[in-house]
Coordinates of C-alpha atoms and ligand atoms in Angstrom, one line a residue:
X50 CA -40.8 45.4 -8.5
X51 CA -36.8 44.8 -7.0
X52 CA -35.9 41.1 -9.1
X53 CA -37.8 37.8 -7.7
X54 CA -36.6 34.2 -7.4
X55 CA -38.3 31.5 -6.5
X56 CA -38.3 29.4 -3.5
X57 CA -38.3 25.6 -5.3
X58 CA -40.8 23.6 -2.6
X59 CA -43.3 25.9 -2.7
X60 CA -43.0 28.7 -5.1
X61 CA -43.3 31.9 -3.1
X62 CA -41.1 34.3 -4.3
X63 CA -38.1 35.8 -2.3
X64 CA -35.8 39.1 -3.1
X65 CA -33.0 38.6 -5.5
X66 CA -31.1 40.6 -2.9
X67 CA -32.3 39.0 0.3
X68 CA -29.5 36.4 0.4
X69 CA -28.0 35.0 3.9
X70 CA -24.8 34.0 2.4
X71 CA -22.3 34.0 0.0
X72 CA -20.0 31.1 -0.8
X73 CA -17.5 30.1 -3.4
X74 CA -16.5 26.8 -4.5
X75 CA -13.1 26.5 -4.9
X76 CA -12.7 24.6 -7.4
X77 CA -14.2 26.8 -10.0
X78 CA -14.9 29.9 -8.2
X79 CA -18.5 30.2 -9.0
X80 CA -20.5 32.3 -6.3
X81 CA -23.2 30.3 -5.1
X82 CA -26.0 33.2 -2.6
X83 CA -28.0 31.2 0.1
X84 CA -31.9 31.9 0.3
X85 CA -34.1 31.2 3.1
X86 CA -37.7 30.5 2.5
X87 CA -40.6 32.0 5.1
X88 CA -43.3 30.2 4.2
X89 CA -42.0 27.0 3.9
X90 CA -38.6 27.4 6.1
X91 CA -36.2 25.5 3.2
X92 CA -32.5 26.8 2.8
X93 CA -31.4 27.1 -1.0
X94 CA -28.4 28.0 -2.9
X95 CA -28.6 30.2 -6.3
X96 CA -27.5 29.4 -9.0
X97 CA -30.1 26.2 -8.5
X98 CA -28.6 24.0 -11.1
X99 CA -26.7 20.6 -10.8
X100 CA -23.0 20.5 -12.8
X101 CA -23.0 17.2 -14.2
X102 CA -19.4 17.6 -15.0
X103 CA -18.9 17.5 -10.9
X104 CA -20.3 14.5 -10.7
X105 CA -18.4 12.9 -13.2
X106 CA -14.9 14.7 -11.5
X107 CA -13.6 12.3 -8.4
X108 CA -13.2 15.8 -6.9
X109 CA -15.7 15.3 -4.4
X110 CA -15.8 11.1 -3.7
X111 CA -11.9 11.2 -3.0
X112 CA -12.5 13.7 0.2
X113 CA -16.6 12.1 1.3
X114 CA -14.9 8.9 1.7
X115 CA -12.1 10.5 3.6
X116 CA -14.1 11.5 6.2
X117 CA -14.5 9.7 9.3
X118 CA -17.0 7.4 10.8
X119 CA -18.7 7.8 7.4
X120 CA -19.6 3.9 7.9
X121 CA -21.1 4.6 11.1
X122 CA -23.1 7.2 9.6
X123 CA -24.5 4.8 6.8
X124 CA -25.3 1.8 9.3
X125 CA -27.5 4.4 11.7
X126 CA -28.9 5.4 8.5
X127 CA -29.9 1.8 7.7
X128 CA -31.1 0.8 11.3
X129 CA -33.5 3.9 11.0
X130 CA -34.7 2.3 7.8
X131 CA -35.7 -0.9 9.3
X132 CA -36.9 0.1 13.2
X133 CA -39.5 2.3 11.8
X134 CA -40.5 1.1 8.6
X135 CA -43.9 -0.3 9.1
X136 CA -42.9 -4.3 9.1
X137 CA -46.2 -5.4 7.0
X138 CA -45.3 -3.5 3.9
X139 CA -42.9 -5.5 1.2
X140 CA -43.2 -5.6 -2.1
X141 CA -41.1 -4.1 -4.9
X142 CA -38.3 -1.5 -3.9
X143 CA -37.2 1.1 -5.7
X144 CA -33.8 3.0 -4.0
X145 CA -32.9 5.8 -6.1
X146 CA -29.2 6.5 -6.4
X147 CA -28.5 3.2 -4.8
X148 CA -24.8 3.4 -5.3
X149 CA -22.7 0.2 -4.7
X150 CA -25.9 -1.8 -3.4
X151 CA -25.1 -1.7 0.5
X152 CA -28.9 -0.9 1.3
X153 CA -30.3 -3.1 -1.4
X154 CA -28.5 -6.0 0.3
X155 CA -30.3 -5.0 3.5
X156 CA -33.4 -4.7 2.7
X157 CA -33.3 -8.1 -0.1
X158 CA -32.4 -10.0 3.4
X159 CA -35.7 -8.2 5.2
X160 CA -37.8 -9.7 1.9
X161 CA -37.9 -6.7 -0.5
X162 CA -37.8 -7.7 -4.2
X163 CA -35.0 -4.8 -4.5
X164 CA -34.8 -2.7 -8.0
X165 CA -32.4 1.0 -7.5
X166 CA -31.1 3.5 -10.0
X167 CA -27.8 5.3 -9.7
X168 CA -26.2 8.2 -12.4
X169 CA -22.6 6.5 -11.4
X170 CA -21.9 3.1 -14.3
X171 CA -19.4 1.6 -12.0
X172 CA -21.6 1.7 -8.6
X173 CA -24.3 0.0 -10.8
X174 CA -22.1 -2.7 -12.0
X175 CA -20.8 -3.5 -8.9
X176 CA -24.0 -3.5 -7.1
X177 CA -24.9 -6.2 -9.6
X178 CA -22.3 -8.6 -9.4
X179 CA -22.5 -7.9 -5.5
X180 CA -26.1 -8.7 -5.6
X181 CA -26.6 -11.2 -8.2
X182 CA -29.5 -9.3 -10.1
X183 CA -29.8 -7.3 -13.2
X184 CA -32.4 -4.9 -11.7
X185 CA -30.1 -1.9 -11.4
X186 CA -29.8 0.4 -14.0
X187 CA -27.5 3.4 -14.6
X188 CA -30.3 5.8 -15.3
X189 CA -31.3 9.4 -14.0
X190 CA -34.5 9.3 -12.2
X191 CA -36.4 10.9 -15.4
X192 CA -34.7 7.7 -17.6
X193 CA -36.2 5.2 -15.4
X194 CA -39.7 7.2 -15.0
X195 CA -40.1 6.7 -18.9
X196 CA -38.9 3.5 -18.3
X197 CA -41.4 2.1 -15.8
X198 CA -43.8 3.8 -17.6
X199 CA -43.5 1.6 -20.8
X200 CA -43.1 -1.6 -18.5
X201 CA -45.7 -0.4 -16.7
X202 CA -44.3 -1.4 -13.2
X203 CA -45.1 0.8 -10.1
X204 CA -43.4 0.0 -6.9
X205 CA -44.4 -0.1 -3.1
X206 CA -41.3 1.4 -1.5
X207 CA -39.3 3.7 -2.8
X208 CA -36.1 5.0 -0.8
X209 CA -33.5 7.6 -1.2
X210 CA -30.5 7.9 0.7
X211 CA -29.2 11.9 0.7
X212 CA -30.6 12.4 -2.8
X213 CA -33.3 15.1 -2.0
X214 CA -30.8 17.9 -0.9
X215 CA -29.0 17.3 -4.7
X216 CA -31.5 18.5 -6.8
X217 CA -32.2 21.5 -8.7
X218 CA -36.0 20.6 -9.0
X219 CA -36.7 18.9 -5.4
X220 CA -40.5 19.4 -5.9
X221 CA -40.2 17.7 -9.8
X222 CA -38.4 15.4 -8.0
X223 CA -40.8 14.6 -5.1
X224 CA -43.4 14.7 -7.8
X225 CA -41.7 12.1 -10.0
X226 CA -41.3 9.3 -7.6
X227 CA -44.7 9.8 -6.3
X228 CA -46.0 8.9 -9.9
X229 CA -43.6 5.3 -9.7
X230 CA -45.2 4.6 -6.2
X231 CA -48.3 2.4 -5.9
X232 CA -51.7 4.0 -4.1
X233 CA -50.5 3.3 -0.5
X234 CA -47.2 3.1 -1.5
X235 CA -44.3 4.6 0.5
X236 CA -41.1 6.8 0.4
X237 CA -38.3 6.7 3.1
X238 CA -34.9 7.3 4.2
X239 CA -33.1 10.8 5.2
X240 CA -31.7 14.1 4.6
X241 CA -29.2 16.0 6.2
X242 CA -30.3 17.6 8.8
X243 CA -29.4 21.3 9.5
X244 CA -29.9 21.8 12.9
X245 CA -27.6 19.2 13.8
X246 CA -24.5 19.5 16.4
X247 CA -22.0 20.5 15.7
X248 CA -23.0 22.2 11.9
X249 CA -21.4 25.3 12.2
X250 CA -17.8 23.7 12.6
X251 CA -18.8 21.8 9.2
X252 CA -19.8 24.8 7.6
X253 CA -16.5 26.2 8.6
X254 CA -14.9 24.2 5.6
X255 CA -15.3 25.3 2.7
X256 CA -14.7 22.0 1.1
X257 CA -17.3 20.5 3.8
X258 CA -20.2 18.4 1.4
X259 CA -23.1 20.5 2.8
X260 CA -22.3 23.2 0.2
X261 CA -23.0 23.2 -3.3
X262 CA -23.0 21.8 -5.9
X263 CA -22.9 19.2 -4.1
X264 CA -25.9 19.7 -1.9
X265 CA -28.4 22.7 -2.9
X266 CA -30.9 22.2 0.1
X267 CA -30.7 22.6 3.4
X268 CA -33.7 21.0 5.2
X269 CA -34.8 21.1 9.0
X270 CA -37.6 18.6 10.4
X271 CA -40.6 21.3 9.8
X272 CA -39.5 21.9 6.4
X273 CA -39.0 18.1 5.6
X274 CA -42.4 17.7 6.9
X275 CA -43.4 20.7 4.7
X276 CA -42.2 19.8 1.5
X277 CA -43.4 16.4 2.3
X278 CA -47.0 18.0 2.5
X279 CA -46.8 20.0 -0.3
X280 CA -45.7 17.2 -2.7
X281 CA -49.2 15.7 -1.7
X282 CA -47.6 12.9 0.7
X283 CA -49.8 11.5 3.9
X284 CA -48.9 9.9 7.1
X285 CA -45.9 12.2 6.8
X286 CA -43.1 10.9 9.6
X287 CA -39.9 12.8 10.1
X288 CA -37.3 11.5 13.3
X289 CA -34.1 13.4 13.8
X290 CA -31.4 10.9 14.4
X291 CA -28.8 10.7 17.1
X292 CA -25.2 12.6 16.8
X293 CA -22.8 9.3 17.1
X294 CA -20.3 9.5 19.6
X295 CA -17.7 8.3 17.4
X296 CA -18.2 11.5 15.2
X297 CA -17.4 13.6 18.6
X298 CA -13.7 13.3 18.3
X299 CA -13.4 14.3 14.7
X300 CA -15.7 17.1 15.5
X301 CA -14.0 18.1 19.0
X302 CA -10.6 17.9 17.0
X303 CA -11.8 20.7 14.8
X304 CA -13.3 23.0 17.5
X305 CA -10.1 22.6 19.4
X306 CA -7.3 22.6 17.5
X307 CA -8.8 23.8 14.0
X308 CA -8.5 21.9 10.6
X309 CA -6.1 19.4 10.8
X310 CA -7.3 17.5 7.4
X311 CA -4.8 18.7 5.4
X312 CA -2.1 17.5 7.3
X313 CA -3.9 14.8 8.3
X314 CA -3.9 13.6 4.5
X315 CA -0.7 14.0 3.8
X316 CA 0.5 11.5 7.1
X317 CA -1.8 9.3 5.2
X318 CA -0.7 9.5 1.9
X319 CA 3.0 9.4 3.8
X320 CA 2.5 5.6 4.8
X321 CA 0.3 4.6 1.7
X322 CA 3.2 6.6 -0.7
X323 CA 0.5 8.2 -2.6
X324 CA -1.4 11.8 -1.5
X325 CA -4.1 10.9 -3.6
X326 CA -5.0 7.8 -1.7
X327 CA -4.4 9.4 1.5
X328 CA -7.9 11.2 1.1
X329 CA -9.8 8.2 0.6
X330 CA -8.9 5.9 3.7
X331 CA -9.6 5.9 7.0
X332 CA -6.7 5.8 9.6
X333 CA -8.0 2.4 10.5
X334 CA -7.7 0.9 7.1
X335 CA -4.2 2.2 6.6
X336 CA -3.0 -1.6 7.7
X337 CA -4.7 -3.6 5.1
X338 CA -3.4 -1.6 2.1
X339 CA -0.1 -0.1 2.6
X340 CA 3.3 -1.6 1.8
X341 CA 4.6 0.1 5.3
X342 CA 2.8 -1.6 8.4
X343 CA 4.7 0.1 10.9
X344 CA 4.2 3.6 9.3
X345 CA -0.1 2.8 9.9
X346 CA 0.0 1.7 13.1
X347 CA 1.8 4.9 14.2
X348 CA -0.9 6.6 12.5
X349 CA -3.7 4.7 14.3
X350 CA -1.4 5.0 18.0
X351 CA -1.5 8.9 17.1
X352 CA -5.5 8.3 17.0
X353 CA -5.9 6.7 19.5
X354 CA -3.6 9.3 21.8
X355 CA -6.2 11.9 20.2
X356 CA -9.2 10.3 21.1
X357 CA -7.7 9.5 24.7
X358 CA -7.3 13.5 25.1
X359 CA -10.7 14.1 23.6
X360 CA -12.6 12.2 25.9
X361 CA -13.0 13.9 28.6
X362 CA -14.6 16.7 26.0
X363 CA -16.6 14.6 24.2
X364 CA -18.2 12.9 27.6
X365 CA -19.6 16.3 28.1
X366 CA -21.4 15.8 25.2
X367 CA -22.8 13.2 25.8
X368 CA -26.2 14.7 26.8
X369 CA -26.3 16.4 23.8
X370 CA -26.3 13.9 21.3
X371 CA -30.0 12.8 21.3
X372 CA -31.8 13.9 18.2
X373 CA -29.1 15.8 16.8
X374 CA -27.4 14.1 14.8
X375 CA -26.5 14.1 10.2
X376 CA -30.1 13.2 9.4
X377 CA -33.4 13.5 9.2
X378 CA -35.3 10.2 8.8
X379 CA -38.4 10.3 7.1
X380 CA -41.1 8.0 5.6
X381 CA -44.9 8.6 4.1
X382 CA -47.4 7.5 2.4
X383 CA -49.0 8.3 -1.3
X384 CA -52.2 9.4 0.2
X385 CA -55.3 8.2 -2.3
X386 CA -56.4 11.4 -4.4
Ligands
ZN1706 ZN1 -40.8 27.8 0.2

């Protein structure tokens, strides 16, 4: 027998040596081999194990900030949340790596009693002060299982917002929160999605956040649905959102002219007088913080002349952008056993 691995949804076991891919992280060189599941269709990358120490590095936050529309991306995100989410189900809410509490605050004002966990300590204290409660913790999701299990509190929602495709034990995961859920409860919120537009010019970039460690899982709507299933989840939805147009230009800019982030950071860091910063604002907040006005709103001119000479590309597009878009939206139910 040639050496197995195992696919982490649902445990059939793959070739060693059948790997698509082969990708490096720059930062510390380590060779990460992507496998592709047949029976359940999930994408994985080997070595399947999450580096704490990355989290804890700004390495990765500095440049997911810097990249544009990322607001966009989080309010489509949200509006999926609340068009589809059956409107007769409140109750407690649990969102799981909740950050600085932008979807808490959401979903408080639709009249969830809102509870979330997050690994990062300064994302949970300012989600509290944001939000005036104390029900945010800075605990890994096994932390706060042991937790709720001695308080004995089970919830009716639970959400996560681009958490799935981070773990090293997605099923364990899956699992997990199913055990914190009510009977009847439900799960929701998205994934990446990899059939998206435009994907292949983001997995150009080798610093793109679709690659580990940052994300391990690559997930498509039938093996959402799959892993969904498996996990023993019913009523299973999955909607694959629309491409923003906003996000055209960046991506047009790309397939046109090639990767212009690198000098685009350093015009940034130009006005702000710091290449640091540079990564982590967006052209249009330029004004607000730096000392030179004049420098930022050359910068946002220069966008706009950009975005002028894109259009006519990105109008040809525009039939294109209907369920193609980042994510996957999903919700479903924990079925009675
Ligand atoms: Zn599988």
């Amino acid at each position: 027998m040639p050496p197995m691995l195992t696919c982490p949804i649902c445990r059939t076991e793959v070739e060693e040596c059948s790997f698509k891919e082969v990708y490096v992280f720059p930062y510390n060189n380590q060779e990460y081999k992507r496998y592709e599941c047949l029976n359940c269709d999930i994408h994985w990358w080997e070595p399947l194990k999450i580096v704490p120490e990355f989290y804890e590095s700004e390495v990765f936050e500095s440049y997911i900030s810097f990249h544009e529309g990322v607001s966009a991306r989080l309010n489509d995100n949200h509006k999926a949340f609340f068009k589809h989410f059956p409107s007769n189900v409140r109750g407690k809410l649990l969102d799981v790596g909740c950050g600085d509490g932008r979807f808490l605050r959401h979903a408080k004002e639709q009249g969830f009693e809102i509870w979330g966990i997050d690994f990062d300590k300064k994302s949970v204290e300012s989600a509290k002060r944001n939000l005036g409660i104390d029900t945010v913790f800075a605990m890994s999701l096994e932390e706060f299982y042991e937790y709720a299990k001695e308080k004995n509190l089970k919830f009716d929602v639970i959400t996560f917002f681009e958490v799935l495709e981070h773990q090293d034990k997605p099923r364990e995961f899956l699992e997990m929160v199913k055990g914190l859920l009510k009977e009847g409860g439900y799960i929701a919120r998205s994934v990446p999605n990899r059939e998206r537009l435009f994907v292949e010019i983001d997995w150009k970039d080798p610093f793109h956040w679709d690659y580990p460690p940052h994300h391990f899982l690559r997930f498509s709507k039938s093996s959402l649905e799959k892993a969904l299933n498996l996990a023993g989840f019913k009523d299973i939805e999955v909607y694959k959102l629309d491409f923003p147009f906003i996000e055209l230009f960046p991506h047009l800019e790309k397939k046109l002219f090639g990767d212009l982030d690198k000098l685009k950071i350093k015009l940034k860091g130009m006005v702000l007088g710091d290449e640091r910063k540079g990564k982590a604002y967006a052209v249009e907040e330029l004004a607000k913080v730096s000392p030179s006005k004049g420098k930022a709103y050359i910068l946002i001119m220069l966008k706009l002349i950009r975005n002028a000479i894109l259009l006519p590309f990105a109008l040809g597009y525009i039939g294109n952008l209907k369920g193609n878009g980042f994510y996957l939206y999903f919700q479903a139910c924990h079925g009675s056993v």
